[in-house]
Short mmCIF file of C-alpha atoms in Angstrom, two decimals:
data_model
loop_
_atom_site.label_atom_id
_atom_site.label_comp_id
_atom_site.label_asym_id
_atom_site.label_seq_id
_atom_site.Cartn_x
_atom_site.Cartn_y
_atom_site.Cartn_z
CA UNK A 1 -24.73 -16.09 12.69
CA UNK A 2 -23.81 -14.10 15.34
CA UNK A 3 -26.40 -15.16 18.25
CA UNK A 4 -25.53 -18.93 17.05
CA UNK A 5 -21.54 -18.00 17.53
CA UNK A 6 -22.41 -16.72 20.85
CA UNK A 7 -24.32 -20.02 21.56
CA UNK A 8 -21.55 -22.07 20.92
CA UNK A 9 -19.45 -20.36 23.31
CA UNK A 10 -21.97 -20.46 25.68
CA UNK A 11 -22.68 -24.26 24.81
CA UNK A 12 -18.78 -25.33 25.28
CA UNK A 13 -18.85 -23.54 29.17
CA UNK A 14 -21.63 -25.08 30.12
CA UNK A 15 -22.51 -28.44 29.02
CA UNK A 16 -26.20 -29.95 27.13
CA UNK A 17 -27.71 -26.91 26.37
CA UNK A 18 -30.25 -28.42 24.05
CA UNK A 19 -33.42 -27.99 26.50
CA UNK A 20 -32.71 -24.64 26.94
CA UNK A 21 -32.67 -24.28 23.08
CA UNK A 22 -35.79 -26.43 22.82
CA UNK A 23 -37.66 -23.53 25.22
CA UNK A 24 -36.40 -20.26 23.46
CA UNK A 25 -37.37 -22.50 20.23
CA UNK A 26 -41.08 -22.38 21.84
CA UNK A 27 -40.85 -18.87 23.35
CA UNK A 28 -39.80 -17.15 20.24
CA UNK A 29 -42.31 -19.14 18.54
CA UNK A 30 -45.34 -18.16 20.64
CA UNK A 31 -43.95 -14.37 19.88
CA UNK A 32 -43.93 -14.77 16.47
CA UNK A 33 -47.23 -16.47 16.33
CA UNK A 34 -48.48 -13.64 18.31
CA UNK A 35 -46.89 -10.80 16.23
CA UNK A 36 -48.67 -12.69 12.83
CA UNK A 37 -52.12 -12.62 14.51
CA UNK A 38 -51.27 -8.34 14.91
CA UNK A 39 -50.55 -8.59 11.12
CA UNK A 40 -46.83 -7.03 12.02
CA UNK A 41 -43.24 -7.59 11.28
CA UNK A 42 -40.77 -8.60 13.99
CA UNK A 43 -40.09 -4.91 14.66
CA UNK A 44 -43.51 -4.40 15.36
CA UNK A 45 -44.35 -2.71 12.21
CA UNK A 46 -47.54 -3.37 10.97
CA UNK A 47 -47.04 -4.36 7.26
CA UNK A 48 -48.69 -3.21 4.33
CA UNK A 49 -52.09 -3.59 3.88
CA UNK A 50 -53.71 -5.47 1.10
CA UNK A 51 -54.44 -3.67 -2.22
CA UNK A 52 -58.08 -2.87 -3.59
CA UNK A 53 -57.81 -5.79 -6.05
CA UNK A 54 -56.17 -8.44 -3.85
CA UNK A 55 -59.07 -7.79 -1.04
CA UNK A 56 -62.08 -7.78 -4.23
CA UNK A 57 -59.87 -11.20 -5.37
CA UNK A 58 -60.23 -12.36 -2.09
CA UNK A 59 -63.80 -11.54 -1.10
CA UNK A 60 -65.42 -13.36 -4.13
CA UNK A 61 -68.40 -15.13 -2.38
CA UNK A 62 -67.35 -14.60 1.14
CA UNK A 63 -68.17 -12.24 3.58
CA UNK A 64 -67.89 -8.37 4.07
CA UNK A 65 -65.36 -8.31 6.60
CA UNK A 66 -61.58 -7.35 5.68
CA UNK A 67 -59.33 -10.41 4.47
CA UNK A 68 -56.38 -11.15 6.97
CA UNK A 69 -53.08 -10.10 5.22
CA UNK A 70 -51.14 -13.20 4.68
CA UNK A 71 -53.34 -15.71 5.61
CA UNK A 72 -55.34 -16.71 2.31
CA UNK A 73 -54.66 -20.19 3.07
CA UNK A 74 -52.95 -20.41 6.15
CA UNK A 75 -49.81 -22.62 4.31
CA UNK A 76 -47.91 -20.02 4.87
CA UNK A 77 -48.20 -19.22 8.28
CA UNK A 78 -48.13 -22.83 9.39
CA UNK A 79 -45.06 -23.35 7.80
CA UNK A 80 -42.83 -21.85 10.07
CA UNK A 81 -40.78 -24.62 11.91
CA UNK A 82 -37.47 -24.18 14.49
CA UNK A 83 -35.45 -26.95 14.76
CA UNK A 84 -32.89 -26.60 18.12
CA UNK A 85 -30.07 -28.30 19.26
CA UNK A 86 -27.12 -27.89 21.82
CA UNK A 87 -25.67 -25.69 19.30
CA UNK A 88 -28.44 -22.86 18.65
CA UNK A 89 -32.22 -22.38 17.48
CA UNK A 90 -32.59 -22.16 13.50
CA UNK A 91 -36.10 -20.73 12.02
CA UNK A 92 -37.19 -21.19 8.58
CA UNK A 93 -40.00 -22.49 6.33
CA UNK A 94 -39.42 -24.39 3.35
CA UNK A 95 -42.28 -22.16 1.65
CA UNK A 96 -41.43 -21.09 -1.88
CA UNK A 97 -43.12 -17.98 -1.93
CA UNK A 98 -42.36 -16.56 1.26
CA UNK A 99 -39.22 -14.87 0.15
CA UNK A 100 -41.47 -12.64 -2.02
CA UNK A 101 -43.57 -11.45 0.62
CA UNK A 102 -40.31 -11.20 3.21
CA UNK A 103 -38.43 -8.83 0.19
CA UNK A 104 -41.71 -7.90 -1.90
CA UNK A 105 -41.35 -8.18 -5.96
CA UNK A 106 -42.39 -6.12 -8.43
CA UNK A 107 -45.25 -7.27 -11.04
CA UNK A 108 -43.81 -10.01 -13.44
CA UNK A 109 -40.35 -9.91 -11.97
CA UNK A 110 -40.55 -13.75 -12.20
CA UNK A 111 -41.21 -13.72 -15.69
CA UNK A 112 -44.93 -15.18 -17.12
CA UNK A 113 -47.04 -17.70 -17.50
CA UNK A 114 -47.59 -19.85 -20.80
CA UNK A 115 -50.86 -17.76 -21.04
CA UNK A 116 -48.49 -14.61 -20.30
CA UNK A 117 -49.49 -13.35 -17.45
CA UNK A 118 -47.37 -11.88 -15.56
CA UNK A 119 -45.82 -13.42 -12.50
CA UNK A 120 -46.61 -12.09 -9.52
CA UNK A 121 -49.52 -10.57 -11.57
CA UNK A 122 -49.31 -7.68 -9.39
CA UNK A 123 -46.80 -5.97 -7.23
CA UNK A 124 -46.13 -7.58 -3.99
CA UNK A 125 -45.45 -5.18 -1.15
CA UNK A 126 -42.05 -6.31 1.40
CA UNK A 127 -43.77 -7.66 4.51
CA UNK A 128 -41.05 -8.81 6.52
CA UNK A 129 -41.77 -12.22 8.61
CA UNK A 130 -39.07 -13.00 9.84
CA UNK A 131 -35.60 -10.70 11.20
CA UNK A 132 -32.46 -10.44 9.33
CA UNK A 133 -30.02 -8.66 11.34
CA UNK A 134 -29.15 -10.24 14.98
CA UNK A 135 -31.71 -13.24 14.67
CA UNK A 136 -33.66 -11.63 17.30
CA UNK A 137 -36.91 -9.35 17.62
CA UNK A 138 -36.25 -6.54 20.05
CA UNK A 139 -36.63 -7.48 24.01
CA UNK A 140 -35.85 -11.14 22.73
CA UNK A 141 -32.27 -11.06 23.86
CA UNK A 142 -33.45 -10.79 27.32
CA UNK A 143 -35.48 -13.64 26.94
CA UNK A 144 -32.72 -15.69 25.69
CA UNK A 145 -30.45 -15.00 28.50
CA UNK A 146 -33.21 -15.47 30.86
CA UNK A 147 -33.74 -19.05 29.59
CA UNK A 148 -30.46 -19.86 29.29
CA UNK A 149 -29.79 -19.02 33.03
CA UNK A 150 -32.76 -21.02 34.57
CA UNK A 151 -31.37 -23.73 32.68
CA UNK A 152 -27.47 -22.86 33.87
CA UNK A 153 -28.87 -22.77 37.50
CA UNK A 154 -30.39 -26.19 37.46
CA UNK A 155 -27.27 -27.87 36.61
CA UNK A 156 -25.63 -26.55 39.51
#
């Protein structure tokens, strides 16, 4: 909320500033893609590893090597969209599980199937994907105003 007040502010001052969003859209993205491929949060953290029977779950009929955490599929991680505008950059994913692994869950805290199992059927470690506080991964402010000024300087 904050960085996209600040953006607006920015945006009145200064006129079409929907390239400049388009370009931090892309630069943040490339970070975060990057930061996924480490198997860490936006803080650099790395998150939790996989349990014993997630990676046996996994491994059924495939090889020896560790299983990437998050990446079963890959839906997941190719979910993650921005959309910009002269206003601001938004992030999201439209994923309905990826609040559970952003804030973790406990084993059945979603209740059960009709066969009763429980839903998650095991506890689900918080492995944050995305930041919560300023919008921004640390350093990315920099980047931002970077951007924003190369843009700035070509419309004078």
């Amino acid at each position: 909320r904050e960085a996209r007040k600040k953006a607006e502010v920015v945006a009145r001052a200064l006129g079409d500033l929907a390239p400049a969003m388009r370009e931090i859209g892309e630069a943040l993205l490339g970070r975060w893609q990057r930061g996924w491929r480490k198997e860490h949060d936006p803080y650099r953290q790395p998150w939790e590893p996989l349990s014993p029977v997630t990676i046996a779950r996994r491994r059924k009929g495939k090889g020896k090597g560790r299983p990437k955490i998050l990446a079963n599929m890959g839906a997941l991680q190719q979910s993650f969209v921005y959309a910009f505008s002269q206003r601001g950059v938004e992030w999201g994913t439209e994923v309905v599980y990826a609040p559970t692994h952003q804030f973790g869950a406990r084993k059945g805290q979603y209740g059960r199937t009709k066969r009763g199992t429980p839903i998650p059927w095991g506890d689900v470690p918080k492995r944050m994907l995305l930041p919560f506080d300023e919008g921004l991964w640390e350093g990315d402010w920099d980047l931002v105003v970077q951007i924003i000024s190369r843009h700035v300087m070509k419309e004078e």
